mmCIF file of C-alpha atoms in Angstrom:
data_model
loop_
_atom_site.group_PDB
_atom_site.id
_atom_site.type_symbol
_atom_site.label_atom_id
_atom_site.label_comp_id
_atom_site.label_asym_id
_atom_site.label_seq_id
_atom_site.Cartn_x
_atom_site.Cartn_y
_atom_site.Cartn_z
ATOM 1 C CA MET E 1 0.000 0.000 0.000
ATOM 2 C CA THR E 2 1.137 3.556 -0.615
ATOM 3 C CA GLU E 3 1.738 6.017 2.193
ATOM 4 C CA CYS E 4 -1.507 7.852 1.479
ATOM 5 C CA ASP E 5 -3.422 4.587 1.745
ATOM 6 C CA LEU E 6 -2.102 3.947 5.249
ATOM 7 C CA ASN E 7 -4.666 6.369 6.633
ATOM 8 C CA ASP E 8 -7.313 3.790 5.733
ATOM 9 C CA VAL E 9 -5.587 0.844 7.421
ATOM 10 C CA GLN E 10 -7.211 1.371 10.798
ATOM 11 C CA ALA E 11 -10.672 1.380 9.189
ATOM 12 C CA LEU E 12 -9.857 -1.780 7.223
ATOM 13 C CA ASP E 13 -8.614 -3.497 10.383
ATOM 14 C CA ALA E 14 -11.860 -2.577 12.134
ATOM 15 C CA ARG E 15 -13.969 -3.820 9.225
ATOM 16 C CA ALA E 16 -12.078 -7.124 9.133
ATOM 17 C CA ARG E 17 -12.706 -7.682 12.847
ATOM 18 C CA GLU E 18 -16.362 -6.795 12.302
ATOM 19 C CA ILE E 19 -16.657 -9.447 9.555
ATOM 20 C CA LEU E 20 -15.195 -12.160 11.781
ATOM 21 C CA LEU E 21 -17.693 -11.272 14.498
ATOM 22 C CA LEU E 22 -20.529 -11.050 11.959
ATOM 23 C CA ASN E 23 -19.792 -14.617 10.802
ATOM 24 C CA ASP E 24 -19.323 -15.977 14.341
ATOM 25 C CA ARG E 25 -21.993 -18.525 15.252
ATOM 26 C CA GLY E 26 -20.998 -18.998 18.863
ATOM 27 C CA GLY E 27 -17.648 -20.738 18.962
ATOM 28 C CA TYR E 28 -17.314 -21.457 15.250
ATOM 29 C CA THR E 29 -17.292 -19.241 12.189
ATOM 30 C CA VAL E 30 -19.112 -19.643 8.876
ATOM 31 C CA PRO E 31 -17.246 -18.563 5.707
ATOM 32 C CA THR E 32 -19.962 -16.036 4.885
ATOM 33 C CA ASP E 33 -23.621 -15.617 5.672
ATOM 34 C CA GLY E 34 -26.072 -17.413 3.372
ATOM 35 C CA LEU E 35 -23.738 -19.006 0.840
ATOM 36 C CA TYR E 36 -21.856 -21.168 3.365
ATOM 37 C CA PRO E 37 -23.885 -21.565 6.595
ATOM 38 C CA TYR E 38 -21.760 -24.218 8.345
ATOM 39 C CA GLN E 39 -18.247 -24.676 9.735
ATOM 40 C CA TRP E 40 -15.785 -25.426 6.959
ATOM 41 C CA ASN E 41 -12.494 -27.044 7.892
ATOM 42 C CA TRP E 42 -9.704 -24.927 6.446
ATOM 43 C CA ASP E 43 -11.820 -21.757 6.425
ATOM 44 C CA SER E 44 -12.245 -22.226 10.169
ATOM 45 C CA MET E 45 -8.522 -22.557 10.807
ATOM 46 C CA VAL E 46 -7.827 -19.387 8.837
ATOM 47 C CA ALA E 47 -10.540 -17.703 10.919
ATOM 48 C CA ALA E 48 -8.667 -18.783 14.066
ATOM 49 C CA TRP E 49 -5.512 -17.167 12.679
ATOM 50 C CA GLY E 50 -7.443 -13.945 12.154
ATOM 51 C CA PHE E 51 -9.099 -14.017 15.586
ATOM 52 C CA ALA E 52 -5.659 -14.444 17.151
ATOM 53 C CA ALA E 53 -4.826 -10.910 16.031
ATOM 54 C CA PHE E 54 -7.260 -9.531 18.623
ATOM 55 C CA ASP E 55 -8.815 -12.371 20.677
ATOM 56 C CA LEU E 56 -6.613 -15.390 21.364
ATOM 57 C CA ASP E 57 -9.256 -17.100 23.513
ATOM 58 C CA ARG E 58 -11.722 -16.989 20.617
ATOM 59 C CA ALA E 59 -9.054 -18.284 18.244
ATOM 60 C CA TRP E 60 -8.456 -21.397 20.346
ATOM 61 C CA GLN E 61 -12.208 -21.932 20.676
ATOM 62 C CA GLU E 62 -12.495 -22.046 16.875
ATOM 63 C CA VAL E 63 -9.891 -24.801 16.666
ATOM 64 C CA GLU E 64 -11.458 -26.804 19.475
ATOM 65 C CA ARG E 65 -14.883 -26.665 17.818
ATOM 66 C CA LEU E 66 -13.419 -27.969 14.563
ATOM 67 C CA PHE E 67 -11.719 -30.905 16.275
ATOM 68 C CA SER E 68 -14.898 -31.707 18.209
ATOM 69 C CA GLY E 69 -16.064 -33.266 14.932
ATOM 70 C CA GLN E 70 -12.990 -35.469 14.373
ATOM 71 C CA TRP E 71 -13.876 -39.036 13.402
ATOM 72 C CA PRO E 72 -12.500 -42.014 15.395
ATOM 73 C CA ASN E 73 -10.233 -42.906 12.449
ATOM 74 C CA GLY E 74 -8.545 -39.483 12.723
ATOM 75 C CA MET E 75 -10.216 -37.757 9.777
ATOM 76 C CA VAL E 76 -11.436 -34.202 10.326
ATOM 77 C CA PRO E 77 -14.437 -33.585 8.012
ATOM 78 C CA HIS E 78 -14.558 -30.723 5.579
ATOM 79 C CA ILE E 79 -17.962 -29.530 6.900
ATOM 80 C CA LEU E 80 -19.490 -29.752 10.369
ATOM 81 C CA PHE E 81 -23.276 -29.294 10.388
ATOM 82 C CA HIS E 82 -23.717 -27.778 13.836
ATOM 83 C CA ARG E 83 -27.308 -26.675 13.235
ATOM 84 C CA PRO E 84 -29.867 -27.353 10.475
ATOM 85 C CA ASP E 85 -30.010 -24.995 7.505
ATOM 86 C CA PRO E 86 -32.325 -26.063 4.667
ATOM 87 C CA GLY E 87 -30.867 -23.351 2.442
ATOM 88 C CA TYR E 88 -27.672 -25.334 1.809
ATOM 89 C CA PHE E 89 -27.153 -28.300 -0.530
ATOM 90 C CA PRO E 90 -25.817 -30.937 -0.004
ATOM 91 C CA GLY E 91 -26.743 -31.026 3.672
ATOM 92 C CA PRO E 92 -26.254 -33.795 6.258
ATOM 93 C CA ASP E 93 -29.148 -35.881 4.899
ATOM 94 C CA VAL E 94 -27.368 -36.150 1.540
ATOM 95 C CA TRP E 95 -24.008 -37.104 3.050
ATOM 96 C CA GLY E 96 -25.485 -39.807 5.269
ATOM 97 C CA THR E 97 -22.565 -40.022 7.700
ATOM 98 C CA ALA E 98 -24.624 -40.674 10.840
ATOM 99 C CA GLY E 99 -22.654 -42.863 13.237
ATOM 100 C CA ARG E 100 -19.298 -42.240 11.602
ATOM 101 C CA GLY E 101 -18.331 -39.255 13.763
ATOM 102 C CA PRO E 102 -19.490 -37.388 16.863
ATOM 103 C CA LEU E 103 -21.307 -34.659 14.885
ATOM 104 C CA PRO E 104 -23.299 -34.464 11.639
ATOM 105 C CA SER E 105 -20.675 -33.898 8.961
ATOM 106 C CA SER E 106 -19.555 -34.474 5.415
ATOM 107 C CA GLY E 107 -17.651 -37.674 4.617
ATOM 108 C CA ILE E 108 -14.464 -36.144 3.202
ATOM 109 C CA THR E 109 -11.730 -33.863 4.514
ATOM 110 C CA GLN E 110 -10.000 -30.639 3.420
ATOM 111 C CA PRO E 111 -6.439 -29.239 3.268
ATOM 112 C CA PRO E 112 -4.763 -29.854 6.663
ATOM 113 C CA VAL E 113 -3.644 -26.331 7.477
ATOM 114 C CA ALA E 114 -4.587 -26.820 11.140
ATOM 115 C CA ALA E 115 -1.158 -27.722 12.528
ATOM 116 C CA SER E 116 0.439 -24.732 10.821
ATOM 117 C CA PHE E 117 -2.002 -22.315 12.407
ATOM 118 C CA VAL E 118 -2.041 -24.096 15.778
ATOM 119 C CA ARG E 119 1.724 -23.618 15.881
ATOM 120 C CA ARG E 120 1.258 -19.901 15.214
ATOM 121 C CA LEU E 121 -1.354 -19.603 17.945
ATOM 122 C CA TRP E 122 0.894 -21.483 20.378
ATOM 123 C CA GLU E 123 3.814 -19.193 19.604
ATOM 124 C CA LYS E 124 1.725 -16.217 20.728
ATOM 125 C CA ASP E 125 1.432 -17.746 24.221
ATOM 126 C CA ARG E 126 3.351 -20.964 24.866
ATOM 127 C CA GLY E 127 1.889 -21.342 28.328
ATOM 128 C CA ARG E 128 -1.595 -22.168 27.106
ATOM 129 C CA PRO E 129 -2.895 -25.747 27.483
ATOM 130 C CA GLU E 130 -4.805 -25.957 24.195
ATOM 131 C CA ALA E 131 -1.813 -26.905 22.059
ATOM 132 C CA GLU E 132 -0.996 -29.789 24.411
ATOM 133 C CA ALA E 133 -4.582 -31.076 24.136
ATOM 134 C CA LEU E 134 -4.623 -30.738 20.341
ATOM 135 C CA PHE E 135 -1.289 -32.398 19.588
ATOM 136 C CA GLU E 136 -2.588 -35.982 19.537
ATOM 137 C CA PRO E 137 -5.715 -35.128 17.466
ATOM 138 C CA LEU E 138 -3.506 -33.341 14.944
ATOM 139 C CA LEU E 139 -1.112 -36.288 14.863
ATOM 140 C CA ALA E 140 -4.032 -38.662 14.296
ATOM 141 C CA TRP E 141 -5.316 -36.577 11.382
ATOM 142 C CA HIS E 142 -1.898 -36.506 9.709
ATOM 143 C CA ARG E 143 -1.561 -40.249 10.258
ATOM 144 C CA TRP E 144 -4.956 -40.718 8.542
ATOM 145 C CA PHE E 145 -3.662 -38.793 5.527
ATOM 146 C CA MET E 146 -0.566 -40.945 5.314
ATOM 147 C CA GLU E 147 -2.637 -44.146 5.559
ATOM 148 C CA TRP E 148 -5.576 -43.272 3.286
ATOM 149 C CA ARG E 149 -4.523 -40.414 0.997
ATOM 150 C CA CYS E 150 -0.871 -41.103 0.193
ATOM 151 C CA GLU E 151 0.410 -42.937 -2.871
ATOM 152 C CA GLY E 152 4.056 -42.855 -3.850
ATOM 153 C CA GLY E 153 4.549 -40.112 -1.307
ATOM 154 C CA ALA E 154 2.071 -37.701 -2.938
ATOM 155 C CA ILE E 155 -1.275 -36.864 -1.356
ATOM 156 C CA PHE E 156 -4.280 -37.568 -3.533
ATOM 157 C CA VAL E 157 -7.892 -36.477 -3.266
ATOM 158 C CA THR E 158 -10.964 -38.659 -3.725
ATOM 159 C CA HIS E 159 -13.299 -35.730 -4.373
ATOM 160 C CA PRO E 160 -12.497 -32.265 -5.774
ATOM 161 C CA TRP E 161 -13.993 -30.717 -2.627
ATOM 162 C CA GLU E 162 -11.257 -32.364 -0.532
ATOM 163 C CA ALA E 163 -8.647 -30.185 -2.202
ATOM 164 C CA GLY E 164 -10.554 -26.997 -1.413
ATOM 165 C CA ARG E 165 -10.047 -26.047 -5.086
ATOM 166 C CA ASP E 166 -13.341 -27.435 -6.292
ATOM 167 C CA ASN E 167 -13.255 -26.901 -10.074
ATOM 168 C CA ALA E 168 -9.505 -26.527 -10.631
ATOM 169 C CA PRO E 169 -8.291 -27.945 -13.974
ATOM 170 C CA ASP E 170 -6.236 -30.537 -12.048
ATOM 171 C CA TRP E 171 -9.389 -32.651 -11.878
ATOM 172 C CA ASP E 172 -10.662 -32.299 -15.462
ATOM 173 C CA GLY E 173 -9.358 -35.600 -16.807
ATOM 174 C CA ALA E 174 -10.564 -37.736 -13.918
ATOM 175 C CA MET E 175 -13.891 -35.915 -13.762
ATOM 176 C CA ALA E 176 -14.506 -36.377 -17.500
ATOM 177 C CA ALA E 177 -14.117 -40.137 -17.069
ATOM 178 C CA ILE E 178 -17.050 -40.226 -14.606
ATOM 179 C CA GLU E 179 -20.487 -40.812 -16.069
ATOM 180 C CA PRO E 180 -22.811 -39.430 -13.376
ATOM 181 C CA ALA E 181 -25.647 -41.818 -14.155
ATOM 182 C CA GLY E 182 -28.333 -42.236 -11.525
ATOM 183 C CA VAL E 183 -27.679 -39.006 -9.623
ATOM 184 C CA GLN E 184 -30.794 -38.129 -7.677
ATOM 185 C CA PRO E 185 -32.515 -34.869 -8.672
ATOM 186 C CA TYR E 186 -31.225 -31.890 -6.713
ATOM 187 C CA THR E 187 -31.463 -28.123 -6.535
ATOM 188 C CA ARG E 188 -28.275 -26.136 -6.141
ATOM 189 C CA ARG E 189 -28.393 -23.363 -3.564
ATOM 190 C CA ASP E 190 -25.068 -21.682 -4.292
ATOM 191 C CA THR E 191 -26.254 -20.064 -7.521
ATOM 192 C CA ALA E 192 -29.106 -18.430 -5.626
ATOM 193 C CA HIS E 193 -26.475 -16.373 -3.788
ATOM 194 C CA VAL E 194 -23.780 -15.928 -6.457
ATOM 195 C CA ASP E 195 -23.884 -15.439 -10.236
ATOM 196 C CA ALA E 196 -23.657 -18.881 -11.893
ATOM 197 C CA SER E 197 -20.805 -17.634 -14.110
ATOM 198 C CA MET E 198 -18.629 -17.470 -10.989
ATOM 199 C CA ARG E 199 -19.403 -21.021 -9.825
ATOM 200 C CA PRO E 200 -18.636 -24.588 -10.987
ATOM 201 C CA THR E 201 -20.732 -25.762 -13.934
ATOM 202 C CA ARG E 202 -23.726 -28.094 -13.748
ATOM 203 C CA ALA E 203 -21.585 -30.856 -15.301
ATOM 204 C CA ASP E 204 -19.071 -30.422 -12.474
ATOM 205 C CA TYR E 205 -21.806 -30.490 -9.849
ATOM 206 C CA ASP E 206 -23.417 -33.661 -11.197
ATOM 207 C CA ARG E 207 -20.086 -35.425 -10.714
ATOM 208 C CA TYR E 208 -19.552 -33.915 -7.267
ATOM 209 C CA ILE E 209 -22.902 -35.310 -6.144
ATOM 210 C CA TRP E 210 -22.297 -38.664 -7.859
ATOM 211 C CA LEU E 211 -19.107 -39.063 -5.796
ATOM 212 C CA VAL E 212 -20.977 -38.114 -2.611
ATOM 213 C CA GLU E 213 -23.678 -40.677 -3.353
ATOM 214 C CA ARG E 214 -21.028 -43.350 -3.968
ATOM 215 C CA GLY E 215 -19.426 -42.624 -0.590
ATOM 216 C CA ARG E 216 -22.791 -42.798 1.098
ATOM 217 C CA ARG E 217 -23.588 -46.176 -0.500
ATOM 218 C CA LEU E 218 -20.280 -47.510 0.812
ATOM 219 C CA GLY E 219 -20.892 -46.169 4.309
ATOM 220 C CA TRP E 220 -17.879 -43.859 4.060
ATOM 221 C CA ASP E 221 -15.659 -46.852 4.752
ATOM 222 C CA GLU E 222 -12.183 -45.924 3.499
ATOM 223 C CA ALA E 223 -11.191 -49.464 2.508
ATOM 224 C CA ALA E 224 -14.429 -50.013 0.591
ATOM 225 C CA MET E 225 -14.163 -46.650 -1.162
ATOM 226 C CA ALA E 226 -10.571 -47.357 -2.196
ATOM 227 C CA GLU E 227 -11.690 -50.424 -4.162
ATOM 228 C CA GLY E 228 -12.095 -49.286 -7.760
ATOM 229 C CA ALA E 229 -12.109 -45.631 -6.756
ATOM 230 C CA PRO E 230 -13.113 -43.627 -9.847
ATOM 231 C CA PHE E 231 -11.436 -40.396 -8.756
ATOM 232 C CA ARG E 232 -7.880 -40.340 -7.385
ATOM 233 C CA VAL E 233 -5.790 -37.315 -8.292
ATOM 234 C CA ALA E 234 -2.435 -36.492 -6.712
ATOM 235 C CA ASP E 235 -2.591 -32.851 -5.700
ATOM 236 C CA PRO E 236 0.400 -30.519 -5.284
ATOM 237 C CA GLY E 237 -1.725 -28.329 -3.005
ATOM 238 C CA MET E 238 -2.556 -31.097 -0.537
ATOM 239 C CA THR E 239 0.941 -32.560 -0.734
ATOM 240 C CA PHE E 240 2.714 -29.285 0.030
ATOM 241 C CA ILE E 241 0.181 -28.190 2.655
ATOM 242 C CA LEU E 242 0.535 -31.479 4.540
ATOM 243 C CA MET E 243 4.305 -31.352 4.229
ATOM 244 C CA GLY E 244 4.375 -27.859 5.731
ATOM 245 C CA ALA E 245 1.852 -28.871 8.391
ATOM 246 C CA CYS E 246 4.031 -31.837 9.341
ATOM 247 C CA ARG E 247 7.026 -29.548 9.752
ATOM 248 C CA ASP E 248 4.940 -27.262 11.960
ATOM 249 C CA LEU E 249 3.544 -30.188 13.938
ATOM 250 C CA ALA E 250 7.078 -31.489 14.509
ATOM 251 C CA ALA E 251 8.169 -28.055 15.747
ATOM 252 C CA LEU E 252 5.144 -27.931 18.041
ATOM 253 C CA GLY E 253 5.852 -31.456 19.277
ATOM 254 C CA ARG E 254 9.460 -30.655 20.069
ATOM 255 C CA GLY E 255 8.311 -27.584 21.990
ATOM 256 C CA LEU E 256 5.920 -29.765 23.970
ATOM 257 C CA GLY E 257 8.548 -32.426 24.628
ATOM 258 C CA ARG E 258 6.918 -35.037 22.359
ATOM 259 C CA ASP E 259 8.507 -37.738 20.227
ATOM 260 C CA VAL E 260 8.311 -36.543 16.617
ATOM 261 C CA ALA E 261 10.225 -39.341 14.870
ATOM 262 C CA GLU E 262 7.097 -40.562 13.078
ATOM 263 C CA ILE E 263 6.443 -37.071 11.735
ATOM 264 C CA GLY E 264 9.997 -36.891 10.437
ATOM 265 C CA GLU E 265 9.419 -40.092 8.460
ATOM 266 C CA TRP E 266 6.260 -38.618 6.949
ATOM 267 C CA ILE E 267 8.146 -35.507 5.842
ATOM 268 C CA GLY E 268 10.731 -37.646 4.061
ATOM 269 C CA THR E 269 7.995 -39.619 2.309
ATOM 270 C CA LEU E 270 6.210 -36.441 1.205
ATOM 271 C CA GLU E 271 9.429 -34.887 -0.083
ATOM 272 C CA ARG E 272 9.941 -37.893 -2.346
ATOM 273 C CA GLY E 273 6.313 -37.757 -3.428
ATOM 274 C CA ALA E 274 6.541 -34.080 -4.348
ATOM 275 C CA GLU E 275 9.206 -34.954 -6.916
ATOM 276 C CA SER E 276 6.666 -37.149 -8.714
ATOM 277 C CA LEU E 277 4.433 -34.088 -9.242
ATOM 278 C CA TRP E 278 6.996 -32.191 -11.299
ATOM 279 C CA ASN E 279 5.686 -31.917 -14.855
ATOM 280 C CA PRO E 280 8.608 -31.111 -17.192
ATOM 281 C CA ALA E 281 6.182 -30.228 -19.988
ATOM 282 C CA ILE E 282 5.091 -27.078 -18.135
ATOM 283 C CA GLY E 283 8.096 -26.743 -15.831
ATOM 284 C CA ALA E 284 6.008 -26.746 -12.656
ATOM 285 C CA TYR E 285 4.388 -28.923 -10.011
ATOM 286 C CA ASP E 286 1.128 -30.258 -11.364
ATOM 287 C CA GLY E 287 -1.860 -32.448 -10.544
ATOM 288 C CA ARG E 288 -1.630 -36.045 -11.762
ATOM 289 C CA ASP E 289 -4.461 -38.516 -12.365
ATOM 290 C CA LEU E 290 -3.381 -41.701 -10.578
ATOM 291 C CA GLY E 291 -5.751 -43.732 -12.711
ATOM 292 C CA THR E 292 -4.093 -42.822 -16.008
ATOM 293 C CA GLY E 293 -0.813 -41.287 -14.883
ATOM 294 C CA ALA E 294 -1.581 -38.171 -16.931
ATOM 295 C CA PHE E 295 -0.654 -34.713 -15.725
ATOM 296 C CA ALA E 296 -3.246 -31.944 -15.831
ATOM 297 C CA GLY E 297 -0.836 -29.580 -17.575
ATOM 298 C CA ALA E 298 -1.916 -26.728 -15.319
ATOM 299 C CA LEU E 299 0.221 -24.089 -13.634
ATOM 300 C CA THR E 300 -2.009 -23.138 -10.696
ATOM 301 C CA ASN E 301 -1.621 -21.213 -7.463
ATOM 302 C CA ALA E 302 -1.177 -24.623 -5.772
ATOM 303 C CA SER E 303 2.016 -25.077 -7.794
ATOM 304 C CA TYR E 304 3.529 -22.201 -5.816
ATOM 305 C CA LEU E 305 2.899 -23.863 -2.445
ATOM 306 C CA CYS E 306 6.206 -25.727 -2.763
ATOM 307 C CA TRP E 307 7.893 -23.246 -0.384
ATOM 308 C CA LEU E 308 5.171 -23.779 2.213
ATOM 309 C CA GLY E 309 6.073 -27.458 2.114
ATOM 310 C CA GLY E 310 9.754 -26.670 2.587
ATOM 311 C CA VAL E 311 10.808 -27.339 -1.018
ATOM 312 C CA ASP E 312 13.011 -24.426 -2.105
ATOM 313 C CA ASP E 313 12.745 -24.749 -5.876
ATOM 314 C CA GLU E 314 14.579 -22.085 -7.898
ATOM 315 C CA ARG E 315 12.685 -23.113 -11.022
ATOM 316 C CA MET E 316 9.414 -22.144 -9.369
ATOM 317 C CA LEU E 317 10.935 -18.909 -8.079
ATOM 318 C CA ALA E 318 11.729 -17.870 -11.656
ATOM 319 C CA LYS E 319 8.145 -18.617 -12.657
ATOM 320 C CA PHE E 320 6.855 -16.682 -9.673
ATOM 321 C CA ASP E 321 8.940 -13.619 -10.521
ATOM 322 C CA GLY E 322 7.673 -13.737 -14.101
ATOM 323 C CA MET E 323 4.073 -14.082 -12.936
ATOM 324 C CA LEU E 324 4.378 -11.014 -10.678
ATOM 325 C CA GLY E 325 5.332 -9.016 -13.772
ATOM 326 C CA ARG E 326 2.400 -10.257 -15.861
ATOM 327 C CA VAL E 327 -0.614 -10.471 -13.525
ATOM 328 C CA PRO E 328 -1.877 -7.163 -12.076
ATOM 329 C CA TYR E 329 -3.495 -8.855 -9.070
ATOM 330 C CA PRO E 330 -1.618 -12.098 -8.310
ATOM 331 C CA VAL E 331 -1.733 -15.010 -7.728
ATOM 332 C CA ALA E 332 -4.187 -16.224 -10.376
ATOM 333 C CA SER E 333 -5.520 -19.680 -9.579
ATOM 334 C CA LEU E 334 -4.690 -20.692 -13.162
ATOM 335 C CA ASP E 335 -2.063 -19.220 -15.458
ATOM 336 C CA PRO E 336 -3.866 -16.657 -17.660
ATOM 337 C CA ALA E 337 -1.998 -18.045 -20.676
ATOM 338 C CA ASP E 338 -3.830 -21.365 -20.225
ATOM 339 C CA PRO E 339 -6.789 -21.707 -22.617
ATOM 340 C CA ARG E 340 -8.906 -22.960 -19.706
ATOM 341 C CA PHE E 341 -8.415 -19.696 -17.801
ATOM 342 C CA ASP E 342 -11.606 -17.945 -16.684
ATOM 343 C CA ALA E 343 -10.947 -14.801 -14.653
ATOM 344 C CA ARG E 344 -14.147 -15.013 -12.589
ATOM 345 C CA ARG E 345 -15.028 -18.717 -12.350
ATOM 346 C CA TYR E 346 -14.016 -19.977 -8.923
ATOM 347 C CA TRP E 347 -10.705 -21.911 -9.122
ATOM 348 C CA ARG E 348 -10.160 -21.545 -12.877
ATOM 349 C CA GLY E 349 -8.562 -18.109 -12.726
ATOM 350 C CA PRO E 350 -9.510 -15.893 -9.768
ATOM 351 C CA THR E 351 -7.069 -14.747 -7.108
ATOM 352 C CA TRP E 352 -7.673 -15.962 -3.547
ATOM 353 C CA ALA E 353 -6.267 -14.106 -0.532
ATOM 354 C CA ILE E 354 -5.861 -17.353 1.422
ATOM 355 C CA MET E 355 -3.658 -18.929 -1.246
ATOM 356 C CA ASN E 356 -1.601 -15.747 -1.455
ATOM 357 C CA ALA E 357 -1.065 -15.884 2.299
ATOM 358 C CA LEU E 358 0.033 -19.530 2.223
ATOM 359 C CA ILE E 359 2.376 -18.856 -0.689
ATOM 360 C CA GLY E 360 3.715 -15.769 1.076
ATOM 361 C CA LEU E 361 4.304 -17.629 4.341
ATOM 362 C CA GLY E 362 6.236 -20.285 2.434
ATOM 363 C CA LEU E 363 8.349 -17.731 0.578
ATOM 364 C CA ALA E 364 9.238 -16.030 3.851
ATOM 365 C CA GLU E 365 10.102 -19.355 5.510
ATOM 366 C CA MET E 366 12.475 -20.165 2.643
ATOM 367 C CA GLY E 367 14.207 -16.791 2.913
ATOM 368 C CA HIS E 368 12.693 -15.160 -0.182
ATOM 369 C CA ALA E 369 11.823 -11.965 1.662
ATOM 370 C CA ALA E 370 11.524 -9.720 -1.398
ATOM 371 C CA GLN E 371 8.987 -11.967 -3.124
ATOM 372 C CA ALA E 372 7.062 -12.536 0.109
ATOM 373 C CA GLN E 373 6.811 -8.807 0.752
ATOM 374 C CA ALA E 374 5.822 -8.044 -2.848
ATOM 375 C CA LEU E 375 2.976 -10.544 -2.667
ATOM 376 C CA ARG E 376 1.912 -9.266 0.723
ATOM 377 C CA ARG E 377 1.784 -5.642 -0.443
ATOM 378 C CA ARG E 378 -0.156 -6.486 -3.591
ATOM 379 C CA THR E 379 -2.643 -8.589 -1.648
ATOM 380 C CA ALA E 380 -3.119 -5.706 0.777
ATOM 381 C CA GLN E 381 -3.710 -3.316 -2.128
ATOM 382 C CA LEU E 382 -6.227 -5.736 -3.677
ATOM 383 C CA ILE E 383 -8.244 -5.983 -0.462
ATOM 384 C CA ALA E 384 -7.982 -2.244 0.218
ATOM 385 C CA GLU E 385 -9.341 -1.492 -3.254
ATOM 386 C CA HIS E 386 -11.995 -4.208 -3.520
ATOM 387 C CA ALA E 387 -12.946 -5.151 0.065
ATOM 388 C CA PHE E 388 -13.309 -8.582 1.654
ATOM 389 C CA ALA E 389 -14.647 -10.688 -1.205
ATOM 390 C CA GLU E 390 -14.372 -14.466 -1.477
ATOM 391 C CA TYR E 391 -12.041 -14.130 -4.478
ATOM 392 C CA PHE E 392 -11.024 -11.570 -7.107
ATOM 393 C CA ASP E 393 -10.507 -11.145 -10.836
ATOM 394 C CA PRO E 394 -6.697 -11.308 -11.235
ATOM 395 C CA LEU E 395 -6.752 -8.967 -14.244
ATOM 396 C CA THR E 396 -8.986 -6.191 -12.907
ATOM 397 C CA GLY E 397 -9.146 -6.894 -9.164
ATOM 398 C CA ALA E 398 -12.953 -6.917 -9.301
ATOM 399 C CA PRO E 399 -14.542 -8.801 -6.378
ATOM 400 C CA ALA E 400 -16.282 -12.123 -7.102
ATOM 401 C CA GLY E 401 -18.105 -14.872 -5.238
ATOM 402 C CA GLY E 402 -19.428 -14.223 -1.755
ATOM 403 C CA GLY E 403 -18.943 -10.968 0.130
ATOM 404 C CA THR E 404 -17.929 -10.177 3.735
ATOM 405 C CA PHE E 405 -15.801 -13.300 3.594
ATOM 406 C CA THR E 406 -14.266 -14.682 6.773
ATOM 407 C CA TRP E 407 -10.947 -15.899 5.488
ATOM 408 C CA THR E 408 -10.249 -12.769 3.449
ATOM 409 C CA ALA E 409 -10.840 -10.696 6.590
ATOM 410 C CA ALA E 410 -8.663 -13.100 8.592
ATOM 411 C CA VAL E 411 -5.844 -12.940 6.037
ATOM 412 C CA TRP E 412 -5.977 -9.157 6.237
ATOM 413 C CA LEU E 413 -5.689 -9.106 10.031
ATOM 414 C CA ALA E 414 -3.041 -11.805 10.356
ATOM 415 C CA TRP E 415 -0.871 -11.188 7.313
ATOM 416 C CA ALA E 416 -1.773 -8.575 4.714
ATOM 417 C CA SER E 417 -2.494 -5.506 6.850
ATOM 418 C CA PRO E 418 0.517 -3.196 7.260
ATOM 419 C CA ARG E 419 -0.304 -3.344 10.979
ATOM 420 C CA ALA E 420 -0.055 -7.147 11.123
ATOM 421 C CA ARG E 421 2.845 -8.466 13.160
ATOM 422 C CA GLY E 422 5.896 -8.670 10.955
ATOM 423 C CA ALA E 423 4.321 -6.499 8.230
#
């Protein structure tokens, strides 16, 4: 931000806090009112990071509420349905997970950013007991990933929603191979809140629901679902996020006096797996269909999460520097030179503040201070100009998706604001 803009920072900080409180439902936060009325996994952890900027007690409460829905096998669901809301589809009746976990929930997970943000909360006050209580649940979740979502060292997803990047081009090949025959009639609710041109297509959604119905038929039993699984795509986003989370969990464990040898083994496995996601055809980390072995051929914002995982790749740094010179409002979720690019359609082009923050944190961790600061400043300018939208057009900065969005407000408070610690 420029010097003249700094006069507005205090007002932006206040508005960001107001949004977090607006979306607070009494111990957990919804991503935004109406469009997403439940507790989403990685959204919630980013909310905790934002709350920690002004209310550490509330931040820890957010984390505890998320882990109150952890399944006995260690999985933390991607949605917790704390209270009924008929305005959302697919709700708990569609997922059919009753008996699998302690709360009504979805049957899949989301990117495991929790350990990374728990470490940051703990570092604000190392005398608090919450980190001690959460260490074993976090360990169990990471162990679940290594048992059920790891092949050749790379983390794969069994549903696009698990990746958090619902309609990213990484999934196109595997999704096209699914014939969504027999999907029960449904009415989407998301397009009642947001222009359909900004959301996944009907063809995408039919396949999303087909995969949900398959999981329900199989009782969300991981072994049963693995047999003949129609959708298994190795994801650079999940792989690097888990790798970084394992490093943070190990650091937390050492601080708590725990044995972290198992975590160290996981990190080594994930490092080897990340190498298998390098696509020489595009010179970047890329999604790979484990059914066919084919790469997606997509340079996405997830490709730049390598530094978050602890992989200091100079090849990606050169790409990142070039991208900063070409995209007015980075980081686009898909390279604008890709023919599949759509500047306003969800994960096929728009810029997301949360991904920028994760990329920026990784760059800083790897010692690339200039790039981290450049991304931080440009994210701050984007939010200052276009408010707290769900995502943004990377070419014009125009807001898209939902408004008054929790994780955009949280990213502002914890990372992008010039008043954030370390800004």
